[in-house]
mmCIF file with all atom_site columns, C-alpha atoms in Angstrom:
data_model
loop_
_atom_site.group_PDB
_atom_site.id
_atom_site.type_symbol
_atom_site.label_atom_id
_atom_site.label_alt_id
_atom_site.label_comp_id
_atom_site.label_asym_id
_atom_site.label_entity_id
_atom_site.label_seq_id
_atom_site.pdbx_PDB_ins_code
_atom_site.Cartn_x
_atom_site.Cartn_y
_atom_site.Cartn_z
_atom_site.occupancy
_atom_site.B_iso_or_equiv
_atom_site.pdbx_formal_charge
_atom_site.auth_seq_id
_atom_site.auth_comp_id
_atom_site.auth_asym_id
_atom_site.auth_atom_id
_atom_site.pdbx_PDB_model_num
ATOM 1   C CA . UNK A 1 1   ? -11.048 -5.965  -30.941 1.00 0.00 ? 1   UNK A CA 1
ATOM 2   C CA . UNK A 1 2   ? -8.167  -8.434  -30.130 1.00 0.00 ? 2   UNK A CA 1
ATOM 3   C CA . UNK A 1 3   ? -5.024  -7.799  -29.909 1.00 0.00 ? 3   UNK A CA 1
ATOM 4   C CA . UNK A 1 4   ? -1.976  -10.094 -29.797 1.00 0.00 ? 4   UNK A CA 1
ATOM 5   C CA . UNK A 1 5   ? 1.903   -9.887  -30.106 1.00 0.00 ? 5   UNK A CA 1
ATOM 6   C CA . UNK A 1 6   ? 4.089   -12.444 -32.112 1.00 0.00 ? 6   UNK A CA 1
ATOM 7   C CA . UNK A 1 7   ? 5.846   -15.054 -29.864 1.00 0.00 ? 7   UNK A CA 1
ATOM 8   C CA . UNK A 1 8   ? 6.973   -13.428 -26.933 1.00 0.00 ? 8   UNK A CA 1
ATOM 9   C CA . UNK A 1 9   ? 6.404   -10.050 -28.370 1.00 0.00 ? 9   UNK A CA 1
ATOM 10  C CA . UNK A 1 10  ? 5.347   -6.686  -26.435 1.00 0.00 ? 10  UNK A CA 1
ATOM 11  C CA . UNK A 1 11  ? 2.087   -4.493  -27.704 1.00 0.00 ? 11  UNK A CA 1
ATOM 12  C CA . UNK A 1 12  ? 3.478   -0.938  -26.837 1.00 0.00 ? 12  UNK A CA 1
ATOM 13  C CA . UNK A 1 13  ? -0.128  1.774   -26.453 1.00 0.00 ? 13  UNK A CA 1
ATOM 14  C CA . UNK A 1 14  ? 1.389   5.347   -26.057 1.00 0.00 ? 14  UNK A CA 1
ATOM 15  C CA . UNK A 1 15  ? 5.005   4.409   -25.891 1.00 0.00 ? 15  UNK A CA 1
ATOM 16  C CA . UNK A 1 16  ? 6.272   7.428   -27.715 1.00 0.00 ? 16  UNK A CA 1
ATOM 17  C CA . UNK A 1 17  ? 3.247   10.110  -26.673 1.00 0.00 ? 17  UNK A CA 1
ATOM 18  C CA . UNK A 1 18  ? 3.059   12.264  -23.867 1.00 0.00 ? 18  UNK A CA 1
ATOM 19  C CA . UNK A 1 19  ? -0.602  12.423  -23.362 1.00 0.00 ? 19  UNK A CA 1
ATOM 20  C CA . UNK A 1 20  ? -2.888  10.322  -21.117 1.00 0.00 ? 20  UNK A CA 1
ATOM 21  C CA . UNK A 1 21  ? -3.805  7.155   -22.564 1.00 0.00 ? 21  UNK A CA 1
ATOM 22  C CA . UNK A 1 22  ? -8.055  6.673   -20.974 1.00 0.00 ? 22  UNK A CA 1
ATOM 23  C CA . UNK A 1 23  ? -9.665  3.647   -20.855 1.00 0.00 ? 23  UNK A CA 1
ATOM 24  C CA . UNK A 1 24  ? -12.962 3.979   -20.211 1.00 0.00 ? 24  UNK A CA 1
ATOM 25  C CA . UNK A 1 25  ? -14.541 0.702   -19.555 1.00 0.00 ? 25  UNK A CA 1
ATOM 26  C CA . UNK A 1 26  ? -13.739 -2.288  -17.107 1.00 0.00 ? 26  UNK A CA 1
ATOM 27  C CA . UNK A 1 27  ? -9.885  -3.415  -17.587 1.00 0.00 ? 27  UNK A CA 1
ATOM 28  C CA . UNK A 1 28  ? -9.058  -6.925  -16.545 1.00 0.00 ? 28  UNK A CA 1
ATOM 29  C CA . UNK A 1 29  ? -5.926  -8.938  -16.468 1.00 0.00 ? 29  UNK A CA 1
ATOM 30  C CA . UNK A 1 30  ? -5.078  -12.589 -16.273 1.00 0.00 ? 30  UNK A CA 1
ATOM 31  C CA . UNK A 1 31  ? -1.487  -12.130 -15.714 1.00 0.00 ? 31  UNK A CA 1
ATOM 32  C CA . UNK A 1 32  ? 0.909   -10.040 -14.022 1.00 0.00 ? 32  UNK A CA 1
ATOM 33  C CA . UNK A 1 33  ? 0.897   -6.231  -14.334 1.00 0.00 ? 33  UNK A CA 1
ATOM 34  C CA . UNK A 1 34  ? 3.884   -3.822  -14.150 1.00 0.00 ? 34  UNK A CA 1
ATOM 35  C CA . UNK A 1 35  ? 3.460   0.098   -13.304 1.00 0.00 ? 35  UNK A CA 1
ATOM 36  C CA . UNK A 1 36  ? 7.209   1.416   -13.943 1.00 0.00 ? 36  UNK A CA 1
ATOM 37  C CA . UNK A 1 37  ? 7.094   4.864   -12.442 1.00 0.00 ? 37  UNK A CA 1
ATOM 38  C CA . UNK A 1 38  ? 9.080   7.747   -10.766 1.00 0.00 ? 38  UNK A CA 1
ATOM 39  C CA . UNK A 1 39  ? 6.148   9.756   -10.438 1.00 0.00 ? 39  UNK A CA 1
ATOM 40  C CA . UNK A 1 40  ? 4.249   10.931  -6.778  1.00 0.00 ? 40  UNK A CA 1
ATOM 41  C CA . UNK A 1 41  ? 1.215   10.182  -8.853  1.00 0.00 ? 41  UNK A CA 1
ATOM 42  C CA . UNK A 1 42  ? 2.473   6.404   -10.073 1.00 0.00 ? 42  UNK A CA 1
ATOM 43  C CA . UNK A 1 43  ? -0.724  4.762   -9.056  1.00 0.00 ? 43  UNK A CA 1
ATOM 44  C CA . UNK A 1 44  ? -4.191  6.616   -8.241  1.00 0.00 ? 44  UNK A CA 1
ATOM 45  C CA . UNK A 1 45  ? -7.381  4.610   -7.528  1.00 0.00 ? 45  UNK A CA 1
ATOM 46  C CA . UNK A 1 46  ? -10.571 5.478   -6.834  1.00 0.00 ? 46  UNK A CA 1
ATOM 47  C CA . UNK A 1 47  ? -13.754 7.234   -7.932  1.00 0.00 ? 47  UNK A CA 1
ATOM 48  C CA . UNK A 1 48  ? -11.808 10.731  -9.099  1.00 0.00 ? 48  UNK A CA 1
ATOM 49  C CA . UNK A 1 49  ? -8.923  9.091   -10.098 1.00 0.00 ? 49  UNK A CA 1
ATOM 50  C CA . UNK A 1 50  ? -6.356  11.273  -8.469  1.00 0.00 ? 50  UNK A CA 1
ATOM 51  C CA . UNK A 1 51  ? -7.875  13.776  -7.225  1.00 0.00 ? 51  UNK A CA 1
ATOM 52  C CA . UNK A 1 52  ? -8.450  12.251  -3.047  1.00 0.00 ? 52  UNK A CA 1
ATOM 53  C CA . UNK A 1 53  ? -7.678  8.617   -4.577  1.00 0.00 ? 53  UNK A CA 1
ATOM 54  C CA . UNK A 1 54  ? -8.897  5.658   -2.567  1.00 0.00 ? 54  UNK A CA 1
ATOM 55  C CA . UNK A 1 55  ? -5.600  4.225   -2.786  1.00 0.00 ? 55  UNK A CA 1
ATOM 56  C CA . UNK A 1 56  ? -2.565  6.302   -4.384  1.00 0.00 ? 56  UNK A CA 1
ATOM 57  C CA . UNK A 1 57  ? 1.114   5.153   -4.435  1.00 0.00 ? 57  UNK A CA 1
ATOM 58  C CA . UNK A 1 58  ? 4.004   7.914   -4.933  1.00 0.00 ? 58  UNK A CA 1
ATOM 59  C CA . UNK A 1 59  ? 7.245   6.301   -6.396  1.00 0.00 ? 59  UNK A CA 1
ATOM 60  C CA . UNK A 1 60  ? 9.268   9.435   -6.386  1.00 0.00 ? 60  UNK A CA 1
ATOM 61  C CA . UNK A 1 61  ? 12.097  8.825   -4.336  1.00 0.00 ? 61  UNK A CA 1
ATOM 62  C CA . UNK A 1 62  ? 15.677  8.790   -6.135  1.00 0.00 ? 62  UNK A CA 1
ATOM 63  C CA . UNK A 1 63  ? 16.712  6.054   -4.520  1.00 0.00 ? 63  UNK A CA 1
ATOM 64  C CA . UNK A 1 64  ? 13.540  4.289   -3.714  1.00 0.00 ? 64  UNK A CA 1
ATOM 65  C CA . UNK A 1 65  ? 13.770  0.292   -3.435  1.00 0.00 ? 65  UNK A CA 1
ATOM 66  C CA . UNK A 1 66  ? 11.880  -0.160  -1.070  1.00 0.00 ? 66  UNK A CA 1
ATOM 67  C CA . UNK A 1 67  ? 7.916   -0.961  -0.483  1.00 0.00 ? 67  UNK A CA 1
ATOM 68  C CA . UNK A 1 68  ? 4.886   -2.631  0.717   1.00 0.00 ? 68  UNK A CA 1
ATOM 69  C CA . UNK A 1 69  ? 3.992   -5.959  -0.104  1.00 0.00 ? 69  UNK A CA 1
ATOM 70  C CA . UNK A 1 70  ? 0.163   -6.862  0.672   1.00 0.00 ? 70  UNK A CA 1
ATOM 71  C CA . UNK A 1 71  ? -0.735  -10.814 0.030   1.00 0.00 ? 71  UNK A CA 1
ATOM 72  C CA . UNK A 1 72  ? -4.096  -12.383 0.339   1.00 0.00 ? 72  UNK A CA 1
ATOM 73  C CA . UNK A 1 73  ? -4.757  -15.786 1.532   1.00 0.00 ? 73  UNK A CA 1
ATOM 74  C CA . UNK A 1 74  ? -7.739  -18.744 1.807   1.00 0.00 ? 74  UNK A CA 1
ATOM 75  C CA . UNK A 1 75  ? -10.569 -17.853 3.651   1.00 0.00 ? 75  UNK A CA 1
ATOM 76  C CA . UNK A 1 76  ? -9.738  -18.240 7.604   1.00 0.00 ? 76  UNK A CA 1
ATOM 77  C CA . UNK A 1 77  ? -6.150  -17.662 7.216   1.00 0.00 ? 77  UNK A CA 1
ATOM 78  C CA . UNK A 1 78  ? -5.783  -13.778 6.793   1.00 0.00 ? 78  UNK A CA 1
ATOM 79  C CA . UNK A 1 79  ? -4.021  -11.664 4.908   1.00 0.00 ? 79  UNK A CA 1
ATOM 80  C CA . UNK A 1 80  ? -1.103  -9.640  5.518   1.00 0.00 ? 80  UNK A CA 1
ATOM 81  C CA . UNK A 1 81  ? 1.046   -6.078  4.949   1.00 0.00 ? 81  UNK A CA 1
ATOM 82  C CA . UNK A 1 82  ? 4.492   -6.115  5.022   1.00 0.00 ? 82  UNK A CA 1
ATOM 83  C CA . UNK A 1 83  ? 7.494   -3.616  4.069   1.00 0.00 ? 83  UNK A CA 1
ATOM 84  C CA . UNK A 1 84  ? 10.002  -5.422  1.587   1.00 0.00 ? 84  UNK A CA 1
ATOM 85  C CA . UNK A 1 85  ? 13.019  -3.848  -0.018  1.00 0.00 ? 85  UNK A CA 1
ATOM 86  C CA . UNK A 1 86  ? 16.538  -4.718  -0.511  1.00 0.00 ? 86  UNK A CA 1
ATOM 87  C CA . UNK A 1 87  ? 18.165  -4.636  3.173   1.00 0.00 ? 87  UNK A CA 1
ATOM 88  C CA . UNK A 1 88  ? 17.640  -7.118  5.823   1.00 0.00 ? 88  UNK A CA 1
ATOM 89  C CA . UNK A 1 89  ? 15.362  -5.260  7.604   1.00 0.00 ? 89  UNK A CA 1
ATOM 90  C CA . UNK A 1 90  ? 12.977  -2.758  6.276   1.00 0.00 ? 90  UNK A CA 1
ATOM 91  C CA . UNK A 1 91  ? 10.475  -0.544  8.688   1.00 0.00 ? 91  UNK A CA 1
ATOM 92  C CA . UNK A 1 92  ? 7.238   -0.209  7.893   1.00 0.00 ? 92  UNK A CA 1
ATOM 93  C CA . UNK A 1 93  ? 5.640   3.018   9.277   1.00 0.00 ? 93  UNK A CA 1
ATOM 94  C CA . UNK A 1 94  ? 1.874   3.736   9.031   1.00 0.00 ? 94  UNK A CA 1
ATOM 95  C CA . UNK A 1 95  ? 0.716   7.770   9.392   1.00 0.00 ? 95  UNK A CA 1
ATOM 96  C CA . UNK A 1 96  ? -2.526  9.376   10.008  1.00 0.00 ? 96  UNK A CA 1
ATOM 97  C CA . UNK A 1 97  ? -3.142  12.713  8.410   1.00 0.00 ? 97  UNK A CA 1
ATOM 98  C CA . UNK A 1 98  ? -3.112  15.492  10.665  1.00 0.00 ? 98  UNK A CA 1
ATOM 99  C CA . UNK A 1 99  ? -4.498  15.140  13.783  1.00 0.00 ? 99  UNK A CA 1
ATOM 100 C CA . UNK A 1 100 ? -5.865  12.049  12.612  1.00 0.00 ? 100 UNK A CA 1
ATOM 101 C CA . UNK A 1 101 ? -5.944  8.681   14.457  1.00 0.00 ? 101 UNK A CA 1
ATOM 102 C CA . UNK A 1 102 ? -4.801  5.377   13.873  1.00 0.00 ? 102 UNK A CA 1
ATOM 103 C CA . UNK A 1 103 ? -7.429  2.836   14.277  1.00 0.00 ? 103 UNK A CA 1
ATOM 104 C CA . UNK A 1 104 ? -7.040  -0.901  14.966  1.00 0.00 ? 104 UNK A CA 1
ATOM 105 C CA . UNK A 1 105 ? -9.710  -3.558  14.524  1.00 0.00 ? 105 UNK A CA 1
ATOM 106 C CA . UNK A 1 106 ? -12.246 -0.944  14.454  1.00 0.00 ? 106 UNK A CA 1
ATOM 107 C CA . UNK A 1 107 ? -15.033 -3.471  13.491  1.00 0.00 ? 107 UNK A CA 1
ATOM 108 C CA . UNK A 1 108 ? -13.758 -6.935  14.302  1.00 0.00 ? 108 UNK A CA 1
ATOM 109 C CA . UNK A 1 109 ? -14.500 -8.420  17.456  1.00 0.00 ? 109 UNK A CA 1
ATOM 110 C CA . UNK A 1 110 ? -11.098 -10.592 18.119  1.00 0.00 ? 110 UNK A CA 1
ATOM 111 C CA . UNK A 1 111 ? -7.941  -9.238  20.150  1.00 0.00 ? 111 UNK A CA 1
ATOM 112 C CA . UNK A 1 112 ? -5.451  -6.790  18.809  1.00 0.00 ? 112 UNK A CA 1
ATOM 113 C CA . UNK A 1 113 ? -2.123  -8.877  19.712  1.00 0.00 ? 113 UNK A CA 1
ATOM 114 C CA . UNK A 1 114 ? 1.784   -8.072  18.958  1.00 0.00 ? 114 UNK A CA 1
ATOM 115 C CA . UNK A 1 115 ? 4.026   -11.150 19.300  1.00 0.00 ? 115 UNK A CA 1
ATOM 116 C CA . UNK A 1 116 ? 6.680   -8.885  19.643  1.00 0.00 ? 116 UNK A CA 1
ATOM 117 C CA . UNK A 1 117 ? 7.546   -5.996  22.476  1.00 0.00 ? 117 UNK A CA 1
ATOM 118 C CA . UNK A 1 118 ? 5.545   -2.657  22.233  1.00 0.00 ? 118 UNK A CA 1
ATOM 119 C CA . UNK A 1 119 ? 7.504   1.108   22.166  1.00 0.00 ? 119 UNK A CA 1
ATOM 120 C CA . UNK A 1 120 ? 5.742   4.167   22.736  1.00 0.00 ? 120 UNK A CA 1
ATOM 121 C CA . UNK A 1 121 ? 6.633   7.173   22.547  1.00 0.00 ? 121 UNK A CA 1
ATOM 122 C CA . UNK A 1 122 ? 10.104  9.090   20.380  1.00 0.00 ? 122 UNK A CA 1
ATOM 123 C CA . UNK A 1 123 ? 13.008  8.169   21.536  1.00 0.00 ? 123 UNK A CA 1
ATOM 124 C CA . UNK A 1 124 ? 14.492  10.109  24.089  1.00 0.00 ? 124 UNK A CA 1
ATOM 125 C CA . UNK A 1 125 ? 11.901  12.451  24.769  1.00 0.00 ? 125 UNK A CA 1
ATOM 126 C CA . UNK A 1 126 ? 8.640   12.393  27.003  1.00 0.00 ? 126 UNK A CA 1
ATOM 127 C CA . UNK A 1 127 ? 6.001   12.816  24.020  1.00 0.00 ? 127 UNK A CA 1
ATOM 128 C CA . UNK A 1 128 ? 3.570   10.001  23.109  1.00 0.00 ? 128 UNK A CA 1
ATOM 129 C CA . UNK A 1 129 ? 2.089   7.195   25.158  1.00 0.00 ? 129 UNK A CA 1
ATOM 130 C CA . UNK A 1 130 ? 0.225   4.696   25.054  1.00 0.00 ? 130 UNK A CA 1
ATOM 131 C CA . UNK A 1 131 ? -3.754  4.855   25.997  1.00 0.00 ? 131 UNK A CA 1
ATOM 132 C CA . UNK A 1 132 ? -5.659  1.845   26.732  1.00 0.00 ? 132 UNK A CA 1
ATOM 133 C CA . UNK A 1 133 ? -9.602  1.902   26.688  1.00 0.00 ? 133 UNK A CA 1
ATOM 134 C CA . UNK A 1 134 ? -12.370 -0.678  27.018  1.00 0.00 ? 134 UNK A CA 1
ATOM 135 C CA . UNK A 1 135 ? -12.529 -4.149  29.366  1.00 0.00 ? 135 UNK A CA 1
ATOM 136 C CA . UNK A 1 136 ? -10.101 -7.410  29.727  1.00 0.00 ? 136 UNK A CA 1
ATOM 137 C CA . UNK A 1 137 ? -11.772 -10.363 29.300  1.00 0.00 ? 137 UNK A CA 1
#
């Protein structure tokens, strides 16, 4: 089945219910798509859909405005994560869960490099470091 609006119209699915709307085969998209959520659960991806999502976004902040903005490029030239929001500078802050590490180039054999100086540590206190493993070259 096909459907299309009039014009410019919009083809609303569930814009009055309260239930879940499934769909349970592939969905694909030629244009751009827009999640508008408040919800902790705005986005869930992944084999059990929210339950331990591959990939989950939470949109629940009051004031949220900010986020993360992730854009591929041609082959050879990367691709890159980046915080964006409204101010002229927006941290970007990456968490392991529990005692959980962070992990950096785990499987790629180039350098990990910072153009930029390196802090360790929380600010005014003598917690954290920095440990460096493995050969120079």
């Amino acid at each position: 089945m096909t459907l299309n609006a009039l014009g410019t119209g919009t083809i609303g699915i569930g814009t009055i219910s309260t239930g879940i709307i499934t769909l349970g085969a592939a969905v694909a998209a030629s244009s751009t798509v827009t999640v508008t959520s408040a919800s902790a659960a705005a986005l869930s991806i992944g084999r059990q859909g929210a339950t331990d999502p591959a990939l989950a976004v939470d949109a629940s902040p009051a004031t949220q405005v900010t986020g993360v903005l992730i854009t591929g490029r041609a082959s050879g030239a990367g691709a890159s994560i980046a915080a964006q929001g409204g101010g002229a500078a927006e941290d970007l802050t990456i968490d392991a869960k529990g005692t959980g590490l962070i992990t950096l180039n785990a499987t790629g054999s180039g350098v990990v490099r910072s153009t930029r100086r390196f802090r360790s540590g929380l600010a005014g206190t003598a917690t954290g470091g920095v440990e460096l493993l493995g050969t120079t070259s």
